[in-house]
Amino acid sequence: MKIVDLAAMEYAGAFALQERLVADVAAGRAEETLLLLEHPPVYTLGRGGDGGSLMDPSVRPVEINRGGDVTWHGPGQLVGYPILDLGRRGRDLHRYLRFLEQVLMDAAASLGVQAWRVAGRTGIWTEGGKLASIGVGVRRWVTMHGFALNICNDLAPFSRIHPCGIVGCPVTTLSREAGRAITVAEAKAAVAAPFAGLPADALPEQPRDAVQPSSCDEFHAPSTTSRRPPCPLTV
């Protein structure tokens, strides 16, 4: 698997790159890839939201084809976009989401912060609040979008929204929870390691079956706050 450190990149450019990689991986022209980067400040709204979680009417989010509601990205937050071929990794979206959560919990633990899942939610939490958000999309069984792990970023932008559509949701960072300064570079190393050689028990490889033609070739991870139904899982 290829791991690419993009440093900082505008959201639109990163999305365009994901789309190209998804098409190439689905066609067998490129290997699976993990993109790691930071974004300039931007709000994004997934297919699970309708704008009702925007507390500040001046916020203009980028509407995007991932699962989940509204969130914020910005400097000091590590964003990861895994472009994985689930067509040969079990075609199990829920297992993939749990894998992402485990990667993030393990990365946090390696940096001295204990985090956990919350039943009925996607992402990871600590006593101080939500530490990482996850929102994915799948096209022809190739994944796009991914996760955002708060490292040392400003938390004030989250006060303008209900993060991930959760009213009163506290948000925290690795640095705050650890009681010391943690850099994005440290977190990148911790997150990248599990992707370098995906263990067979996490996302086992198998022959990729032919994808059956369908009127819908996209699926978006469901959210507990979903208001708009996702495309049926017929990819």
PDB file of C-alpha atoms in Angstrom:
ATOM      1  CA  MET A   1       0.000   0.000   0.000  1.00  0.00           C
ATOM      2  CA  LYS A   2       1.228   3.460  -0.897  1.00  0.00           C
ATOM      3  CA  ILE A   3       1.269   6.158   1.796  1.00  0.00           C
ATOM      4  CA  VAL A   4       1.425   9.743   0.534  1.00  0.00           C
ATOM      5  CA  ASP A   5       2.129  12.729   2.793  1.00  0.00           C
ATOM      6  CA  LEU A   6       0.535  15.720   1.077  1.00  0.00           C
ATOM      7  CA  ALA A   7       1.438  18.165   3.869  1.00  0.00           C
ATOM      8  CA  ALA A   8      -1.233  20.873   3.357  1.00  0.00           C
ATOM      9  CA  MET A   9      -3.749  20.952   0.508  1.00  0.00           C
ATOM     10  CA  GLU A  10      -6.947  22.819  -0.306  1.00  0.00           C
ATOM     11  CA  TYR A  11     -10.067  20.702   0.113  1.00  0.00           C
ATOM     12  CA  ALA A  12     -11.099  20.898  -3.552  1.00  0.00           C
ATOM     13  CA  GLY A  13      -7.703  19.704  -4.750  1.00  0.00           C
ATOM     14  CA  ALA A  14      -7.668  16.806  -2.314  1.00  0.00           C
ATOM     15  CA  PHE A  15     -11.166  15.767  -3.362  1.00  0.00           C
ATOM     16  CA  ALA A  16     -10.196  15.811  -7.041  1.00  0.00           C
ATOM     17  CA  LEU A  17      -7.148  13.692  -6.266  1.00  0.00           C
ATOM     18  CA  GLN A  18      -9.295  11.185  -4.386  1.00  0.00           C
ATOM     19  CA  GLU A  19     -11.669  10.877  -7.311  1.00  0.00           C
ATOM     20  CA  ARG A  20      -8.812  10.142  -9.713  1.00  0.00           C
ATOM     21  CA  LEU A  21      -7.321   7.558  -7.372  1.00  0.00           C
ATOM     22  CA  VAL A  22     -10.679   5.863  -6.774  1.00  0.00           C
ATOM     23  CA  ALA A  23     -11.190   5.462 -10.522  1.00  0.00           C
ATOM     24  CA  ASP A  24      -7.642   4.159 -11.007  1.00  0.00           C
ATOM     25  CA  VAL A  25      -7.811   1.684  -8.112  1.00  0.00           C
ATOM     26  CA  ALA A  26     -11.205   0.385  -9.286  1.00  0.00           C
ATOM     27  CA  ALA A  27      -9.778  -0.124 -12.783  1.00  0.00           C
ATOM     28  CA  GLY A  28      -6.627  -1.805 -11.506  1.00  0.00           C
ATOM     29  CA  ARG A  29      -4.376   1.017 -12.723  1.00  0.00           C
ATOM     30  CA  ALA A  30      -3.143   2.096  -9.268  1.00  0.00           C
ATOM     31  CA  GLU A  31      -2.363   0.545  -5.907  1.00  0.00           C
ATOM     32  CA  GLU A  32      -4.305   1.271  -2.745  1.00  0.00           C
ATOM     33  CA  THR A  33      -3.241   4.581  -1.248  1.00  0.00           C
ATOM     34  CA  LEU A  34      -3.492   6.453   2.047  1.00  0.00           C
ATOM     35  CA  LEU A  35      -3.422  10.246   1.714  1.00  0.00           C
ATOM     36  CA  LEU A  36      -2.367  12.112   4.871  1.00  0.00           C
ATOM     37  CA  LEU A  37      -2.690  15.887   5.026  1.00  0.00           C
ATOM     38  CA  GLU A  38      -3.946  19.037   6.690  1.00  0.00           C
ATOM     39  CA  HIS A  39      -6.553  21.344   5.164  1.00  0.00           C
ATOM     40  CA  PRO A  40      -6.832  25.115   5.344  1.00  0.00           C
ATOM     41  CA  PRO A  41      -9.947  25.976   7.422  1.00  0.00           C
ATOM     42  CA  VAL A  42     -13.086  24.525   5.828  1.00  0.00           C
ATOM     43  CA  TYR A  43     -16.473  23.172   6.912  1.00  0.00           C
ATOM     44  CA  THR A  44     -17.876  20.161   5.065  1.00  0.00           C
ATOM     45  CA  LEU A  45     -21.400  18.759   5.073  1.00  0.00           C
ATOM     46  CA  GLY A  46     -22.010  15.074   4.382  1.00  0.00           C
ATOM     47  CA  ARG A  47     -25.092  13.393   2.993  1.00  0.00           C
ATOM     48  CA  GLY A  48     -26.385  12.759   6.516  1.00  0.00           C
ATOM     49  CA  GLY A  49     -26.931  16.479   7.132  1.00  0.00           C
ATOM     50  CA  ASP A  50     -29.376  19.091   5.866  1.00  0.00           C
ATOM     51  CA  GLY A  51     -27.851  22.223   7.356  1.00  0.00           C
ATOM     52  CA  GLY A  52     -29.746  21.959  10.618  1.00  0.00           C
ATOM     53  CA  SER A  53     -26.500  21.530  12.545  1.00  0.00           C
ATOM     54  CA  LEU A  54     -25.138  24.915  11.453  1.00  0.00           C
ATOM     55  CA  MET A  55     -25.458  27.159  14.507  1.00  0.00           C
ATOM     56  CA  ASP A  56     -23.877  30.134  12.745  1.00  0.00           C
ATOM     57  CA  PRO A  57     -25.802  31.162   9.587  1.00  0.00           C
ATOM     58  CA  SER A  58     -22.633  32.641   8.110  1.00  0.00           C
ATOM     59  CA  VAL A  59     -21.035  29.187   7.846  1.00  0.00           C
ATOM     60  CA  ARG A  60     -21.031  27.992   4.233  1.00  0.00           C
ATOM     61  CA  PRO A  61     -19.982  24.336   4.202  1.00  0.00           C
ATOM     62  CA  VAL A  62     -18.783  22.408   1.189  1.00  0.00           C
ATOM     63  CA  GLU A  63     -21.433  19.776   0.471  1.00  0.00           C
ATOM     64  CA  ILE A  64     -19.722  16.481  -0.155  1.00  0.00           C
ATOM     65  CA  ASN A  65     -20.546  12.843  -0.946  1.00  0.00           C
ATOM     66  CA  ARG A  66     -19.555  11.224   2.314  1.00  0.00           C
ATOM     67  CA  GLY A  67     -21.603   9.873   5.175  1.00  0.00           C
ATOM     68  CA  GLY A  68     -22.309  11.926   8.270  1.00  0.00           C
ATOM     69  CA  ASP A  69     -23.226  15.526   8.991  1.00  0.00           C
ATOM     70  CA  VAL A  70     -21.183  18.719   9.320  1.00  0.00           C
ATOM     71  CA  THR A  71     -17.599  18.956  10.550  1.00  0.00           C
ATOM     72  CA  TRP A  72     -14.607  21.291  10.388  1.00  0.00           C
ATOM     73  CA  HIS A  73     -11.091  20.743   9.060  1.00  0.00           C
ATOM     74  CA  GLY A  74      -8.106  22.986   9.603  1.00  0.00           C
ATOM     75  CA  PRO A  75      -4.423  23.305  10.515  1.00  0.00           C
ATOM     76  CA  GLY A  76      -3.300  21.098  13.382  1.00  0.00           C
ATOM     77  CA  GLN A  77      -5.826  18.395  12.490  1.00  0.00           C
ATOM     78  CA  LEU A  78      -4.646  15.248  10.713  1.00  0.00           C
ATOM     79  CA  VAL A  79      -6.928  14.181   7.867  1.00  0.00           C
ATOM     80  CA  GLY A  80      -6.599  10.738   6.301  1.00  0.00           C
ATOM     81  CA  TYR A  81      -8.163   9.573   3.046  1.00  0.00           C
ATOM     82  CA  PRO A  82      -7.686   5.801   2.578  1.00  0.00           C
ATOM     83  CA  ILE A  83      -8.358   4.677  -0.992  1.00  0.00           C
ATOM     84  CA  LEU A  84      -8.904   0.966  -0.355  1.00  0.00           C
ATOM     85  CA  ASP A  85     -10.377  -1.721  -2.564  1.00  0.00           C
ATOM     86  CA  LEU A  86     -13.034  -3.322  -0.377  1.00  0.00           C
ATOM     87  CA  GLY A  87     -13.998  -5.411  -3.405  1.00  0.00           C
ATOM     88  CA  ARG A  88     -11.074  -7.654  -2.429  1.00  0.00           C
ATOM     89  CA  ARG A  89     -11.201  -6.949   1.302  1.00  0.00           C
ATOM     90  CA  GLY A  90     -14.491  -8.538   2.257  1.00  0.00           C
ATOM     91  CA  ARG A  91     -17.034  -5.932   1.057  1.00  0.00           C
ATOM     92  CA  ASP A  92     -17.892  -5.171   4.664  1.00  0.00           C
ATOM     93  CA  LEU A  93     -18.299  -1.449   5.240  1.00  0.00           C
ATOM     94  CA  HIS A  94     -19.010  -1.781   8.956  1.00  0.00           C
ATOM     95  CA  ARG A  95     -15.846  -3.805   9.456  1.00  0.00           C
ATOM     96  CA  TYR A  96     -13.945  -1.078   7.614  1.00  0.00           C
ATOM     97  CA  LEU A  97     -15.363   1.613   9.918  1.00  0.00           C
ATOM     98  CA  ARG A  98     -14.392  -0.386  12.987  1.00  0.00           C
ATOM     99  CA  PHE A  99     -10.908  -0.814  11.497  1.00  0.00           C
ATOM    100  CA  LEU A 100     -10.548   2.960  11.130  1.00  0.00           C
ATOM    101  CA  GLU A 101     -11.688   3.476  14.718  1.00  0.00           C
ATOM    102  CA  GLN A 102      -9.171   0.909  15.962  1.00  0.00           C
ATOM    103  CA  VAL A 103      -6.324   2.520  14.011  1.00  0.00           C
ATOM    104  CA  LEU A 104      -7.143   5.883  15.585  1.00  0.00           C
ATOM    105  CA  MET A 105      -7.517   4.474  19.103  1.00  0.00           C
ATOM    106  CA  ASP A 106      -4.184   2.671  18.784  1.00  0.00           C
ATOM    107  CA  ALA A 107      -2.496   5.813  17.455  1.00  0.00           C
ATOM    108  CA  ALA A 108      -3.868   7.848  20.360  1.00  0.00           C
ATOM    109  CA  ALA A 109      -2.734   5.210  22.867  1.00  0.00           C
ATOM    110  CA  SER A 110       0.788   5.240  21.427  1.00  0.00           C
ATOM    111  CA  LEU A 111       0.868   8.978  22.172  1.00  0.00           C
ATOM    112  CA  GLY A 112      -0.386   8.553  25.724  1.00  0.00           C
ATOM    113  CA  VAL A 113      -4.126   9.137  25.243  1.00  0.00           C
ATOM    114  CA  GLN A 114      -6.807   6.521  25.895  1.00  0.00           C
ATOM    115  CA  ALA A 115      -9.785   6.764  23.548  1.00  0.00           C
ATOM    116  CA  TRP A 116     -12.799   4.585  22.928  1.00  0.00           C
ATOM    117  CA  ARG A 117     -15.899   4.019  20.833  1.00  0.00           C
ATOM    118  CA  VAL A 118     -19.363   5.191  21.789  1.00  0.00           C
ATOM    119  CA  ALA A 119     -22.227   2.820  21.012  1.00  0.00           C
ATOM    120  CA  GLY A 120     -24.345   3.971  18.099  1.00  0.00           C
ATOM    121  CA  ARG A 121     -21.797   6.571  16.949  1.00  0.00           C
ATOM    122  CA  THR A 122     -18.898   6.505  14.511  1.00  0.00           C
ATOM    123  CA  GLY A 123     -15.586   8.019  15.615  1.00  0.00           C
ATOM    124  CA  ILE A 124     -13.583   7.941  18.854  1.00  0.00           C
ATOM    125  CA  TRP A 125     -13.990   9.751  22.192  1.00  0.00           C
ATOM    126  CA  THR A 126     -12.123  10.567  25.403  1.00  0.00           C
ATOM    127  CA  GLU A 127     -13.278  11.985  28.740  1.00  0.00           C
ATOM    128  CA  GLY A 128     -12.700  15.431  27.231  1.00  0.00           C
ATOM    129  CA  GLY A 129     -14.917  14.846  24.207  1.00  0.00           C
ATOM    130  CA  LYS A 130     -14.814  13.647  20.630  1.00  0.00           C
ATOM    131  CA  LEU A 131     -11.253  13.173  19.417  1.00  0.00           C
ATOM    132  CA  ALA A 132     -11.757  11.975  15.831  1.00  0.00           C
ATOM    133  CA  SER A 133     -14.519  11.978  13.246  1.00  0.00           C
ATOM    134  CA  ILE A 134     -15.065   9.446  10.481  1.00  0.00           C
ATOM    135  CA  GLY A 135     -17.125   9.859   7.330  1.00  0.00           C
ATOM    136  CA  VAL A 136     -16.635   7.654   4.280  1.00  0.00           C
ATOM    137  CA  GLY A 137     -17.989   6.958   0.842  1.00  0.00           C
ATOM    138  CA  VAL A 138     -17.624   3.883  -1.361  1.00  0.00           C
ATOM    139  CA  ARG A 139     -17.664   3.839  -5.152  1.00  0.00           C
ATOM    140  CA  ARG A 140     -17.528   0.464  -6.908  1.00  0.00           C
ATOM    141  CA  TRP A 141     -16.328  -0.853  -3.541  1.00  0.00           C
ATOM    142  CA  VAL A 142     -13.353   1.532  -3.461  1.00  0.00           C
ATOM    143  CA  THR A 143     -13.326   3.809  -0.420  1.00  0.00           C
ATOM    144  CA  MET A 144     -12.862   7.562  -0.314  1.00  0.00           C
ATOM    145  CA  HIS A 145     -13.030  10.308   2.346  1.00  0.00           C
ATOM    146  CA  GLY A 146     -11.997   8.959   5.747  1.00  0.00           C
ATOM    147  CA  PHE A 147     -11.067  10.413   9.138  1.00  0.00           C
ATOM    148  CA  ALA A 148     -10.062  13.621  10.895  1.00  0.00           C
ATOM    149  CA  LEU A 149      -7.990  13.342  14.090  1.00  0.00           C
ATOM    150  CA  ASN A 150      -7.634  16.452  16.240  1.00  0.00           C
ATOM    151  CA  ILE A 151      -3.990  16.925  17.206  1.00  0.00           C
ATOM    152  CA  CYS A 152      -3.215  20.533  18.159  1.00  0.00           C
ATOM    153  CA  ASN A 153      -5.852  22.470  16.241  1.00  0.00           C
ATOM    154  CA  ASP A 154      -8.024  25.378  17.345  1.00  0.00           C
ATOM    155  CA  LEU A 155     -11.336  24.086  18.751  1.00  0.00           C
ATOM    156  CA  ALA A 156     -13.226  27.380  18.445  1.00  0.00           C
ATOM    157  CA  PRO A 157     -14.571  26.615  14.921  1.00  0.00           C
ATOM    158  CA  PHE A 158     -16.528  23.670  16.325  1.00  0.00           C
ATOM    159  CA  SER A 159     -18.578  26.091  18.452  1.00  0.00           C
ATOM    160  CA  ARG A 160     -20.286  27.304  15.270  1.00  0.00           C
ATOM    161  CA  ILE A 161     -21.761  23.881  14.478  1.00  0.00           C
ATOM    162  CA  HIS A 162     -23.196  20.772  16.106  1.00  0.00           C
ATOM    163  CA  PRO A 163     -20.209  18.550  15.293  1.00  0.00           C
ATOM    164  CA  CYS A 164     -21.302  15.511  13.293  1.00  0.00           C
ATOM    165  CA  GLY A 165     -24.889  16.557  13.994  1.00  0.00           C
ATOM    166  CA  ILE A 166     -24.552  15.864  17.738  1.00  0.00           C
ATOM    167  CA  VAL A 167     -26.069  18.629  19.876  1.00  0.00           C
ATOM    168  CA  GLY A 168     -23.823  19.633  22.771  1.00  0.00           C
ATOM    169  CA  CYS A 169     -20.959  17.475  21.536  1.00  0.00           C
ATOM    170  CA  PRO A 170     -17.665  18.453  23.241  1.00  0.00           C
ATOM    171  CA  VAL A 171     -14.566  18.212  21.048  1.00  0.00           C
ATOM    172  CA  THR A 172     -10.970  17.772  22.168  1.00  0.00           C
ATOM    173  CA  THR A 173      -7.436  17.285  20.832  1.00  0.00           C
ATOM    174  CA  LEU A 174      -4.624  14.835  21.481  1.00  0.00           C
ATOM    175  CA  SER A 175      -2.470  17.633  22.888  1.00  0.00           C
ATOM    176  CA  ARG A 176      -5.167  18.689  25.352  1.00  0.00           C
ATOM    177  CA  GLU A 177      -5.800  15.132  26.513  1.00  0.00           C
ATOM    178  CA  ALA A 178      -2.102  14.288  26.814  1.00  0.00           C
ATOM    179  CA  GLY A 179      -1.288  17.507  28.633  1.00  0.00           C
ATOM    180  CA  ARG A 180       1.620  18.165  26.287  1.00  0.00           C
ATOM    181  CA  ALA A 181       2.246  19.431  22.776  1.00  0.00           C
ATOM    182  CA  ILE A 182       1.799  16.676  20.194  1.00  0.00           C
ATOM    183  CA  THR A 183       2.707  17.437  16.601  1.00  0.00           C
ATOM    184  CA  VAL A 184       0.908  16.410  13.447  1.00  0.00           C
ATOM    185  CA  ALA A 185       4.126  14.685  12.345  1.00  0.00           C
ATOM    186  CA  GLU A 186       4.025  12.442  15.437  1.00  0.00           C
ATOM    187  CA  ALA A 187       0.418  11.515  14.767  1.00  0.00           C
ATOM    188  CA  LYS A 188       1.096  10.826  11.069  1.00  0.00           C
ATOM    189  CA  ALA A 189       3.705   8.233  11.959  1.00  0.00           C
ATOM    190  CA  ALA A 190       1.378   6.545  14.464  1.00  0.00           C
ATOM    191  CA  VAL A 191      -1.568   6.444  12.035  1.00  0.00           C
ATOM    192  CA  ALA A 192       0.408   5.355   8.961  1.00  0.00           C
ATOM    193  CA  ALA A 193       1.957   2.266  10.546  1.00  0.00           C
ATOM    194  CA  PRO A 194      -1.179   0.033  10.502  1.00  0.00           C
ATOM    195  CA  PHE A 195      -1.808   0.862   6.838  1.00  0.00           C
ATOM    196  CA  ALA A 196       1.717   0.012   5.646  1.00  0.00           C
ATOM    197  CA  GLY A 197       0.912  -3.689   5.858  1.00  0.00           C
ATOM    198  CA  LEU A 198      -2.756  -4.302   6.554  1.00  0.00           C
ATOM    199  CA  PRO A 199      -3.092  -7.432   8.730  1.00  0.00           C
ATOM    200  CA  ALA A 200      -5.178 -10.231   7.306  1.00  0.00           C
ATOM    201  CA  ASP A 201      -7.512 -10.254  10.291  1.00  0.00           C
ATOM    202  CA  ALA A 202      -8.329  -6.534   9.894  1.00  0.00           C
ATOM    203  CA  LEU A 203      -9.287  -6.367   6.230  1.00  0.00           C
ATOM    204  CA  PRO A 204      -8.534  -9.775   4.680  1.00  0.00           C
ATOM    205  CA  GLU A 205      -7.668  -9.907   1.008  1.00  0.00           C
ATOM    206  CA  GLN A 206      -9.476 -12.173  -1.420  1.00  0.00           C
ATOM    207  CA  PRO A 207     -10.069 -12.271  -5.180  1.00  0.00           C
ATOM    208  CA  ARG A 208     -12.042  -9.268  -6.385  1.00  0.00           C
ATOM    209  CA  ASP A 209     -15.387 -10.434  -7.785  1.00  0.00           C
ATOM    210  CA  ALA A 210     -16.718  -8.687 -10.849  1.00  0.00           C
ATOM    211  CA  VAL A 211     -18.866  -5.725  -9.868  1.00  0.00           C
ATOM    212  CA  GLN A 212     -22.373  -6.199 -11.154  1.00  0.00           C
ATOM    213  CA  PRO A 213     -23.833  -3.341 -13.207  1.00  0.00           C
ATOM    214  CA  SER A 214     -26.128  -1.161 -11.158  1.00  0.00           C
ATOM    215  CA  SER A 215     -28.039   2.085 -11.507  1.00  0.00           C
ATOM    216  CA  CYS A 216     -26.208   3.240  -8.387  1.00  0.00           C
ATOM    217  CA  ASP A 217     -22.476   2.872  -7.900  1.00  0.00           C
ATOM    218  CA  GLU A 218     -22.046   4.815  -4.659  1.00  0.00           C
ATOM    219  CA  PHE A 219     -22.734   4.144  -1.005  1.00  0.00           C
ATOM    220  CA  HIS A 220     -22.259   6.428   1.954  1.00  0.00           C
ATOM    221  CA  ALA A 221     -21.714   5.188   5.482  1.00  0.00           C
ATOM    222  CA  PRO A 222     -24.920   5.568   7.477  1.00  0.00           C
ATOM    223  CA  SER A 223     -25.018   7.969  10.393  1.00  0.00           C
ATOM    224  CA  THR A 224     -27.127   7.949  13.526  1.00  0.00           C
ATOM    225  CA  THR A 225     -28.130  11.483  12.537  1.00  0.00           C
ATOM    226  CA  SER A 226     -28.835  10.674   8.898  1.00  0.00           C
ATOM    227  CA  ARG A 227     -31.742  12.549   7.346  1.00  0.00           C
ATOM    228  CA  ARG A 228     -31.191  11.810   3.689  1.00  0.00           C
ATOM    229  CA  PRO A 229     -31.243   8.117   2.752  1.00  0.00           C
ATOM    230  CA  PRO A 230     -28.004   6.810   1.234  1.00  0.00           C
ATOM    231  CA  CYS A 231     -27.862   5.164  -2.124  1.00  0.00           C
ATOM    232  CA  PRO A 232     -28.792   1.470  -1.705  1.00  0.00           C
ATOM    233  CA  LEU A 233     -25.828  -0.807  -1.129  1.00  0.00           C
ATOM    234  CA  THR A 234     -25.791  -2.382  -4.580  1.00  0.00           C
ATOM    235  CA  VAL A 235     -22.235  -1.571  -5.607  1.00  0.00           C
TER     236      VAL A 235
END
